[in-house]
XYZ file of C-alpha atoms in Angstrom:
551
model
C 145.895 95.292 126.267
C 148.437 92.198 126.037
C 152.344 93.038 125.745
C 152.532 90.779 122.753
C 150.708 93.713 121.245
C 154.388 95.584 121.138
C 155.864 92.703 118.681
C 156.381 95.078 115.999
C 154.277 92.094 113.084
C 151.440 92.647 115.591
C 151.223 95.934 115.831
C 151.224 96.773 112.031
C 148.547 93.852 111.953
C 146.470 95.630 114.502
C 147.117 99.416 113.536
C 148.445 99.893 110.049
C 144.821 99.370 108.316
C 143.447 102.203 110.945
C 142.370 105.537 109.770
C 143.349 106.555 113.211
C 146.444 107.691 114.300
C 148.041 105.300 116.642
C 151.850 105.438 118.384
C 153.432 103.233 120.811
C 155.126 105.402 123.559
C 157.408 103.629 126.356
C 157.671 104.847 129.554
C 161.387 105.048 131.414
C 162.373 106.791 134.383
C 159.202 109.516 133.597
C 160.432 109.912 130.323
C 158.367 108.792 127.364
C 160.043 107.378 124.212
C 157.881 106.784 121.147
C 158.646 103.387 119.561
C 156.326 102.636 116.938
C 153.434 104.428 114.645
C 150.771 103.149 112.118
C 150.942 104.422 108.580
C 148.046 106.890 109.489
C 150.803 108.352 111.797
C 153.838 108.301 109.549
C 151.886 109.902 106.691
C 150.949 112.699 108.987
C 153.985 113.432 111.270
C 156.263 112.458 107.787
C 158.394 110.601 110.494
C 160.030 107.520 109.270
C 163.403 107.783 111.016
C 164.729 105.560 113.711
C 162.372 104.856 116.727
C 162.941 105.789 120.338
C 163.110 109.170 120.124
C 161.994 110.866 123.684
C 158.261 112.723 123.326
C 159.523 115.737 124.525
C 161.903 115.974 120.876
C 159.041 115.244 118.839
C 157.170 118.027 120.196
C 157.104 121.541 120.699
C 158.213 122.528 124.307
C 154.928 124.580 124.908
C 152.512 121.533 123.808
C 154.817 118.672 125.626
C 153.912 120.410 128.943
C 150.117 120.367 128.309
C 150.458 116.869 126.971
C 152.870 115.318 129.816
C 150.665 115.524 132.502
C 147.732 113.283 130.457
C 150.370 110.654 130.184
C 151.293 110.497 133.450
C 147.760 110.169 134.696
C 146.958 107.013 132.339
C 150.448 105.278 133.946
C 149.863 106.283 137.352
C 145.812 105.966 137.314
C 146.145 102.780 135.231
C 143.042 103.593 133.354
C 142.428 105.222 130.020
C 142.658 108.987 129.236
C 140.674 110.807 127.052
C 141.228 114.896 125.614
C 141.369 116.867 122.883
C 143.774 119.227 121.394
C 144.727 120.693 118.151
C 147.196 118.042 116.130
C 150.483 119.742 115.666
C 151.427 117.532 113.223
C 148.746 118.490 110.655
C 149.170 122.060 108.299
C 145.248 122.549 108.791
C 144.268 123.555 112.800
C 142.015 119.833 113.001
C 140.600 119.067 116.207
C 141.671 115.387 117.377
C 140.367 113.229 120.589
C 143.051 111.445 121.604
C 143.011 107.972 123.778
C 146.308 106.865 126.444
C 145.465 103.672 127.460
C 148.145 101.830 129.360
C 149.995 98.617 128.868
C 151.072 96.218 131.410
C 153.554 93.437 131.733
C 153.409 90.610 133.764
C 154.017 92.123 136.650
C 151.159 94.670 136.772
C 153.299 96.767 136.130
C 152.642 100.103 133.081
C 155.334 100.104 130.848
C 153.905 101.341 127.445
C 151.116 103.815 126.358
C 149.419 103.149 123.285
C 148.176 106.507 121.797
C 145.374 106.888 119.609
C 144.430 110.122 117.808
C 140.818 110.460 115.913
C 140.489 113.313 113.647
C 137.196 114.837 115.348
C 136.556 117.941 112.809
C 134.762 115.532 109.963
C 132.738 114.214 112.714
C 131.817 117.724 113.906
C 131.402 118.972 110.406
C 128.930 116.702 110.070
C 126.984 117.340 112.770
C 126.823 120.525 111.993
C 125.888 120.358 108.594
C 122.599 118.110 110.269
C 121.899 120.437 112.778
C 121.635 123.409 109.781
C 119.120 121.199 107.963
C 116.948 120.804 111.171
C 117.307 124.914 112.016
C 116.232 125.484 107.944
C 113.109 122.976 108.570
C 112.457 124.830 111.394
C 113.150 128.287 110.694
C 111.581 128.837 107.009
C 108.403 126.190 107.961
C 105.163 128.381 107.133
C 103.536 126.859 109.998
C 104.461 128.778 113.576
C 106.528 126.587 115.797
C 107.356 127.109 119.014
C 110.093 125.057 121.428
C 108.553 124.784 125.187
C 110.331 122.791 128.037
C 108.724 121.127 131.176
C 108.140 124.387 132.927
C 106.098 126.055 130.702
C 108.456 128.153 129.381
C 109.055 129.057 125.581
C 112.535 129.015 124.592
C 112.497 129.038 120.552
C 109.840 130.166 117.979
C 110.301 130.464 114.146
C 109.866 133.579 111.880
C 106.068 132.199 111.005
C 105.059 132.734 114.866
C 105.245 136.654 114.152
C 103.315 136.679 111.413
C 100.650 134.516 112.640
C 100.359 135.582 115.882
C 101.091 139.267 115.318
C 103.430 139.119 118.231
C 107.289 139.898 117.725
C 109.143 136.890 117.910
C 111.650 137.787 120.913
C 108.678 138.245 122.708
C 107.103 135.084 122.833
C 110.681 133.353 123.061
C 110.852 135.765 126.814
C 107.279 134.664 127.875
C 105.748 131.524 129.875
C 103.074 129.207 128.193
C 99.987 130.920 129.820
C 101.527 134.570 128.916
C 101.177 133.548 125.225
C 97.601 132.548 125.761
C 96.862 135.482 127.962
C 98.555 137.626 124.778
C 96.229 136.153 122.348
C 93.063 135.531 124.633
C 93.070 132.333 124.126
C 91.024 130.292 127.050
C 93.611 128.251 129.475
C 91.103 125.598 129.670
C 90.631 125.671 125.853
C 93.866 123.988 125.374
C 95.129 123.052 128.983
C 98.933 122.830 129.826
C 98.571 119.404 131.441
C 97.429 117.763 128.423
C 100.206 118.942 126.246
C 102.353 117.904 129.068
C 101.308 114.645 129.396
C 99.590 113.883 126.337
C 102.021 112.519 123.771
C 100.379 113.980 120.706
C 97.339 116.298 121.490
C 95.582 118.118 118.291
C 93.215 120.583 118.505
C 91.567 123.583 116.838
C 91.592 127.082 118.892
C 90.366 130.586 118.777
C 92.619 133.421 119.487
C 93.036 137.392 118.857
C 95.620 138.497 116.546
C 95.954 142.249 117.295
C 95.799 143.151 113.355
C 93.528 140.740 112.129
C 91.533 140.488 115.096
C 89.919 136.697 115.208
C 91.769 133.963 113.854
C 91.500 129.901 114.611
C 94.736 128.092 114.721
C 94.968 124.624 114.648
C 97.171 123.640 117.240
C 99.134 119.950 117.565
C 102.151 119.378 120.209
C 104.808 116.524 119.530
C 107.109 115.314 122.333
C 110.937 116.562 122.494
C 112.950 113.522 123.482
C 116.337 112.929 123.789
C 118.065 109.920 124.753
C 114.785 108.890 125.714
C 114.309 111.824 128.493
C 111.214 113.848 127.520
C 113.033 117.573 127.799
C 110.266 119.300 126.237
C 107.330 120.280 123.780
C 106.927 121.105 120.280
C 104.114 123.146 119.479
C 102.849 123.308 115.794
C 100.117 125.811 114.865
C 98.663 126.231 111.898
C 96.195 129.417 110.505
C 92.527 127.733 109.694
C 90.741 131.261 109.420
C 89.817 130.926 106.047
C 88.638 127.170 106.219
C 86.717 128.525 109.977
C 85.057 131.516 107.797
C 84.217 128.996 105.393
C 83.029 126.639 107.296
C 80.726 129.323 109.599
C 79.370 130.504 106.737
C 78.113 127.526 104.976
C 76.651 126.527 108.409
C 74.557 130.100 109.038
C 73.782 130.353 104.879
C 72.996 127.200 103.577
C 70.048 128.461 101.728
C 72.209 131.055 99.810
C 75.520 128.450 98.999
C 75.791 129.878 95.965
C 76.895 133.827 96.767
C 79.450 131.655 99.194
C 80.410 129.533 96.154
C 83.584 132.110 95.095
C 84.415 132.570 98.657
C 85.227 128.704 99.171
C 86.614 128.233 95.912
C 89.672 130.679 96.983
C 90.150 129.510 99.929
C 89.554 125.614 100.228
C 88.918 122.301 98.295
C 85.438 122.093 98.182
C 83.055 119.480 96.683
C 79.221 118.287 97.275
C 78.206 114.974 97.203
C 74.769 113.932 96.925
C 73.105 111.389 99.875
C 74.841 108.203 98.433
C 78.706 110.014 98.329
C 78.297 110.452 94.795
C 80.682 113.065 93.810
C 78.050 116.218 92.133
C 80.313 119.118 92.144
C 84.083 119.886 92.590
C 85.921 123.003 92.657
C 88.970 123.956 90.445
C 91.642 123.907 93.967
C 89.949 120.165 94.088
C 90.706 119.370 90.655
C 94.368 121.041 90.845
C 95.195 119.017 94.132
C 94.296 115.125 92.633
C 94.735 116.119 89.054
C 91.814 115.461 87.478
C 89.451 116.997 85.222
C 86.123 117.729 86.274
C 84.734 115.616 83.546
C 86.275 112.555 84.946
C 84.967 113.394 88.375
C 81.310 114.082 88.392
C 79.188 111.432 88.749
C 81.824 109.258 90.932
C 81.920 107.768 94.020
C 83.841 109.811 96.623
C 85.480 106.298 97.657
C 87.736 107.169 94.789
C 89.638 109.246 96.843
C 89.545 108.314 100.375
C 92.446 106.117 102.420
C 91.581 106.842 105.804
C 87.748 105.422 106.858
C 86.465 107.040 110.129
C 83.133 105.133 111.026
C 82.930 108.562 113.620
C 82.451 110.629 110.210
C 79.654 108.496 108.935
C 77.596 108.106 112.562
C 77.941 111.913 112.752
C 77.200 113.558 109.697
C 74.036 110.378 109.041
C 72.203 112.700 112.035
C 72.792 115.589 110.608
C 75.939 116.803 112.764
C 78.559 118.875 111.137
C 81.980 116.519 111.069
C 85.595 117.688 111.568
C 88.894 115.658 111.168
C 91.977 114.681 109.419
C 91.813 112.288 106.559
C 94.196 111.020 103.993
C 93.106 110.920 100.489
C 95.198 109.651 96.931
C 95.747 111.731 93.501
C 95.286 110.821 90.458
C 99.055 109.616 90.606
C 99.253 107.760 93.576
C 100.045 110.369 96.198
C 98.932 110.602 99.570
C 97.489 114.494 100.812
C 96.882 114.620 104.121
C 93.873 117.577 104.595
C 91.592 119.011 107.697
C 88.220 118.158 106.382
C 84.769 119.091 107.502
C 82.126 117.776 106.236
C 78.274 119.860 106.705
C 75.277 118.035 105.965
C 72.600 120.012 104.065
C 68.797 119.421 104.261
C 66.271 120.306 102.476
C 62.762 121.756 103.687
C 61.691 118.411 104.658
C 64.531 118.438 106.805
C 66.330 115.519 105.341
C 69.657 115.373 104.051
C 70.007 116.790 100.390
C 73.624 116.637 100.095
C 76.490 116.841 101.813
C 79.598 119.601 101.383
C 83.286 119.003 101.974
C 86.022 121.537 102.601
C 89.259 121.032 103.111
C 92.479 122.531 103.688
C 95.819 120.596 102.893
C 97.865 120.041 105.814
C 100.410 117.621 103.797
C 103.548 119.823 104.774
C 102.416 119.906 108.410
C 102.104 115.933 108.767
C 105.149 115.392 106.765
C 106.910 117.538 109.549
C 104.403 115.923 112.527
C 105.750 112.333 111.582
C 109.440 112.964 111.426
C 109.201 114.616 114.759
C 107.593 111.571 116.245
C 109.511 108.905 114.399
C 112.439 110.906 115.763
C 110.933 110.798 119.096
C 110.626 107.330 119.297
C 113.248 105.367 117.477
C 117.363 104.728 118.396
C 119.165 107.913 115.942
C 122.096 105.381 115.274
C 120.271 101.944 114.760
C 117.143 103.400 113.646
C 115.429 100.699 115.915
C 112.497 101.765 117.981
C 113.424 103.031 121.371
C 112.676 102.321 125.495
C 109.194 104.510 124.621
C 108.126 103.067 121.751
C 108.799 99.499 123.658
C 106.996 100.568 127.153
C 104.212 101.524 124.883
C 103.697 98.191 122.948
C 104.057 96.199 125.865
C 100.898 97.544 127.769
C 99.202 97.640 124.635
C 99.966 93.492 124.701
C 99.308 93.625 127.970
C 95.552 95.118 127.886
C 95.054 92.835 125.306
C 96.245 89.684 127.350
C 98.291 88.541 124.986
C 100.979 86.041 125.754
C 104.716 87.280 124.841
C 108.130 87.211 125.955
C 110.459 90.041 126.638
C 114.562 89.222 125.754
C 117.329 91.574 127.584
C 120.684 91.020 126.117
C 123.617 92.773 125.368
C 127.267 92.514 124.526
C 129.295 90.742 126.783
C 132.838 92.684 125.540
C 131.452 95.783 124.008
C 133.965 97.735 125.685
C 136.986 96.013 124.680
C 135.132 96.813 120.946
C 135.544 100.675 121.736
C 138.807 100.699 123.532
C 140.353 98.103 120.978
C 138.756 99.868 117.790
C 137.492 103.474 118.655
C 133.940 104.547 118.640
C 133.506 105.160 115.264
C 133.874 101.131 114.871
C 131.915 100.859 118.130
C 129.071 102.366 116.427
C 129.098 100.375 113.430
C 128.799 97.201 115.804
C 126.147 98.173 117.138
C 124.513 99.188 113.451
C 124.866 95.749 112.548
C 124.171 94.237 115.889
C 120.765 95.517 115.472
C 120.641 93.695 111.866
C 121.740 90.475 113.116
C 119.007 90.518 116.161
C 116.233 91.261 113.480
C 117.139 89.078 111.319
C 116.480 86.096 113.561
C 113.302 87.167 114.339
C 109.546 86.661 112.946
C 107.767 89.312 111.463
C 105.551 89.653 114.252
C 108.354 90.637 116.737
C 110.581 93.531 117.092
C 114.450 94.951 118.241
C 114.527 97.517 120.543
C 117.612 99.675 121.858
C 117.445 100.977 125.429
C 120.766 102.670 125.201
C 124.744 101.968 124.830
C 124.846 97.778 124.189
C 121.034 96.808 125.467
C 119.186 95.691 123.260
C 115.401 94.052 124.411
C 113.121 91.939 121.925
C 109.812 91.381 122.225
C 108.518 87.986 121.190
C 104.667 88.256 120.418
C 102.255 85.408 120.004
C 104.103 83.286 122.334
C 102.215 80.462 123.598
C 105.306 78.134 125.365
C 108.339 78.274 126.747
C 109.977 76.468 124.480
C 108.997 78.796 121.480
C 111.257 81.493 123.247
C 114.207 78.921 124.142
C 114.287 78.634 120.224
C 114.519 81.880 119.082
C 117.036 82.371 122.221
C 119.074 79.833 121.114
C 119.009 80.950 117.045
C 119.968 84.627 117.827
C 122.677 83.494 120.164
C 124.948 81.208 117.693
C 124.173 84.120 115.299
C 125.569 86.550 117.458
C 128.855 84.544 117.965
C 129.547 84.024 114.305
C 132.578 86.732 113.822
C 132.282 90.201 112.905
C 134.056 92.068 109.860
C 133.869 96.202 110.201
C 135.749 98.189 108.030
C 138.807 95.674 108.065
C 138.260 95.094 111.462
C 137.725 91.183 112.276
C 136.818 90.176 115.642
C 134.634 88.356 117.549
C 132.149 88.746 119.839
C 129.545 87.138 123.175
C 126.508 87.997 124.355
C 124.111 87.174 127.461
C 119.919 87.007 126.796
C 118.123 87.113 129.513
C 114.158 85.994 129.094
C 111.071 87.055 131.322
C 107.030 85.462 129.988
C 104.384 87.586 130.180
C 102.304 86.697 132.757
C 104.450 84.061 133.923
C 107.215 86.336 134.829
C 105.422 89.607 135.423
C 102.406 91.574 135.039
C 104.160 95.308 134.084
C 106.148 96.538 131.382
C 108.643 97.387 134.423
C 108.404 94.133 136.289
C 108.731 92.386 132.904
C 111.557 94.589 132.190
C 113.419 93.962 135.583
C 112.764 90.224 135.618
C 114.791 89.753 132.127
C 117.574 92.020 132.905
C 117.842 89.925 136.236
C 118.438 87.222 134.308
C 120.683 88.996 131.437
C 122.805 89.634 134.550
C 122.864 86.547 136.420
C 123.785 84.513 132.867
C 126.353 87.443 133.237
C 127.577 86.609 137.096
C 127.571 82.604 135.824
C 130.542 83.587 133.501
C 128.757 85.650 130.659
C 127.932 84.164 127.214
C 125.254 82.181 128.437
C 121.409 82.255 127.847
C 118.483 82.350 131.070
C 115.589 82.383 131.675
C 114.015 84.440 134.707
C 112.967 82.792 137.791
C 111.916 83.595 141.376
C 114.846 81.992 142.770
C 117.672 83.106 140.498
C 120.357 80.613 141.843
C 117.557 77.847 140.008
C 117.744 80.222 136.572
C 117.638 77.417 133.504
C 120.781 77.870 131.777
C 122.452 77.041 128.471
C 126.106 77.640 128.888
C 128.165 78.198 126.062
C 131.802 78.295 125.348
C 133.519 81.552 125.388
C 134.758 82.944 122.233
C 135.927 86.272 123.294
């Protein structure tokens, strides 16, 4: 930080519109002298006398000598210090993280400390309000959920895993993968740990042994833990099909006597029968109560009223004769989606040809609701809401199998520290909100922002057929990134280096790809930052566009 930072107009420019609390301390002869404060910090300490006074008369004795030794280490280290204490200033016990960074003069020389205090509690409050709302969604869900990490072992399960799996709950969270199986005789190969390991979403429907109930079939689905984009572990959602299984077995072994089973599916499942052409013959009242219609208004329909989702699988299999399983999504009445488990049992008659064709299905809304925010969670940014490294890794080799020509940009912020160290983090993560804006609104529809982590951001470009196409969009995103930035009263500006790799040009991996363009984000970087390159074999022939500095 510059010295003319200490003129007392700057300062109050600076500081005074900061929710922060921020004091000037100056160091003499290992004493420490505070010499100016923000209005944040004269409203709380209710100091407004003369300046100067030493740090040890502000404080009390016992916190000055937990305190001293912090501010020593920033003026002898000559880097910032970060901790956090309890702010004697304030009647309430609030947590604060407090930043020393030192100030030099011309000489090299640290002279002043400028102290900055962020009230931490809100922050942690807030956090832990969030992490309540996941526990609840997770705790009182009525399908069983269990938390598994790389190793096989199970180190959460909700209240609805004791019930289901008539095991008590402590006991599963103590036991390994395979004991779970081996508790409810479930077959290893059934359901095999490698392909929940590896698989990112793996669905499938299971028998097991509950030790009241004796036979029940769970529909099992796993959904990838990741944080910070580090897979740590495995979600496992199960959900209790008996009653659609005892359904469905029964229609299958008693097709000549459907009607005694008539009462049996009607209390357990949505049922209806179509007739050869999917013309809608009967429907049950759970049908009628789930899309809100009458059965007057139904009979004599085409199923295609309620179907979204078209699986060509469905028709091949159940046109020979096969019994057909899956998930489908299907519209009310009103317009809303219900996501079910259907299966679908073709019916013959003596001839042997298809009479008609029964449906039963169980809604599994809930469970996909909670399915998709797991994996949107898994694979987009939690601050910018931006997909993540995964999410990018995987559309890239999906461009890549389908030889499509794109380009992959690697940029980031050129002075995205001096952002945090000059305006705190909280302002550091609103930059990086909006940088993620900025970069998406200079793209096309077809491409996409991506953030890997801290400042790096990557693009990918799709339906790229020249060079020049991605010099273009280089160049737009670039003067748009320069143009200044206004953040909660903070005005500043900012740089940034884009580095460019061309698929196949450039690369024929997602992680060559990857490497090529952050060579050449950092060699725009070693050229004197601010600048915009393009990836070549010999780097010291890079294209360049260099553009004035406006940090």
């Amino acid at each position: 930080m510059h010295p003319t930072m200490l003129k007392d107009h700057m300062f109050e420019f600076y500081f005074d519109q900061m929710n922060e609390l921020v004091f000037l301390a100056e160091v003499k002869n290992q004493h420490l002298y505070y010499k100016k404060m923000n209005k944040a910090a004269a409203k709380l300490v209710r100091y407004q006398g003369e300046a100067g006074m030493r740090l040890e008369s502000v404080l009390p004795e016992r916190i000055y000598h937990v305190l001293y030794p912090y501010y020593m280490k920033a003026m002898e280290t000559k880097k910032p210090v970060t901790y956090n204490d309890i702010n004697t200033f304030s009647d309430e016990a609030e947590e604060f993280e407090t930043t020393l960074t030192p100030i030099f003069d011309d000489t090299d020389n640290s002279t002043h400390l400028l102290v900055m205090s962020k009230n931490i509690q809100k922050l942690k409050k807030e956090l832990a309000q969030s992490m309540k709302q996941c526990k609840s969604l997770f705790m009182n869900h009525e399908n069983a959920i269990c938390m598994m990490d790389l190793s096989g072992k199970i180190v959460q399960a909700n209240p609805a895993c004791e019930q289901m799996f008539g095991c008590d709950t402590q006991d599963i969270i103590n036991s390994s993968y395979m004991q779970l199986l081996e508790e409810l005789k479930i077959d290893a190969r059934a359901f095999p740990l490698h392909h929940i390991l590896y698989d990112q979403s793996y669905s499938k429907e299971i028998q097991a042994w509950h030790k009241e109930k004796g036979k029940i079939y769970l529909y099992v689905t796993n959904v990838p833990i990741i944080v910070e984009n580090e897979w740590i572990g495995i979600y496992l959602i199960a959900q209790d099909v008996t009653k659609e299984k005892a359904a469905e077995i029964k229609l299958e072994n008693t097709v000549k006597d459907l009607a005694n089973m008539k009462y049996a599916l009607d209390e357990s499942a949505i049922v209806s029968i179509l007739d050869p052409y999917g013309t809608i013959m009967y429907v049950n009242d759970m049908f009628c109560t789930i899309f809100g219609y009458e059965q007057e208004e139904l009979i004599g329909q085409s199923y295609e009223l309620f179907d979204v989702s078209y699986d060509p699988r469905a028709l091949e299999s159940i046109g020979q004769g096969k019994v057909w399983r899956g998930q489908v999504k299907s519209i009310t009445k009103e317009g809303v989606i219900v996501w079910s488990h259907k299966t679908i049992v073709p019916l013959t008659d003596i001839h042997h040809r298809i009479s008609s064709y029964v449906l039963i299905q169980t809604d599994i809304t809930a469970q996909k609701k909670l399915e998709n925010q797991l994996k949107f969670k898994a694979f987009h940014d939690s601050l910018t809401g931006v997909p993540n490294r995964m999410m990018l890794q995987k559309q890239v080799q999906a461009a890549i199998e389908q030889k499509e020509r794109f380009g992959l940009l690697f940029l980031d912020c050129d002075n995205f520290k001096e952002v945090n160290d000059q305006f705190g983090h909280d302002i550091g993560d609103a930059f990086l909100i909006q940088y993620a804006h900025r970069l998406t609104s200079c793209i096309r529809a077809c491409d996409e922002v991506y953030r890997l982590g801290g400042d790096e951001f990557v693009i990918l470009l799709r339906q790229i057929e020249r060079r020049e196409e991605i010099q273009q969009i280089m160049e737009r995103i670039h003067g748009e990134l320069q143009k200044e930035w206004s953040i909660e009263s903070c005005i500043f500006t900012a740089t940034s280096t884009i580095g460019a790799a061309y698929y196949p040009e450039n690369g024929e991996s997602f992680q060559e790809l990857l490497k090529q363009a952050d060579q050449a984000l950092y060699e725009g970087k070693r050229q004197g930052k601010n600048n915009v390159n393009f990836y070549k074999k010999n780097q010291s022939a890079v294209d360049s566009i260099d553009k004035e500095s406006i940090v």
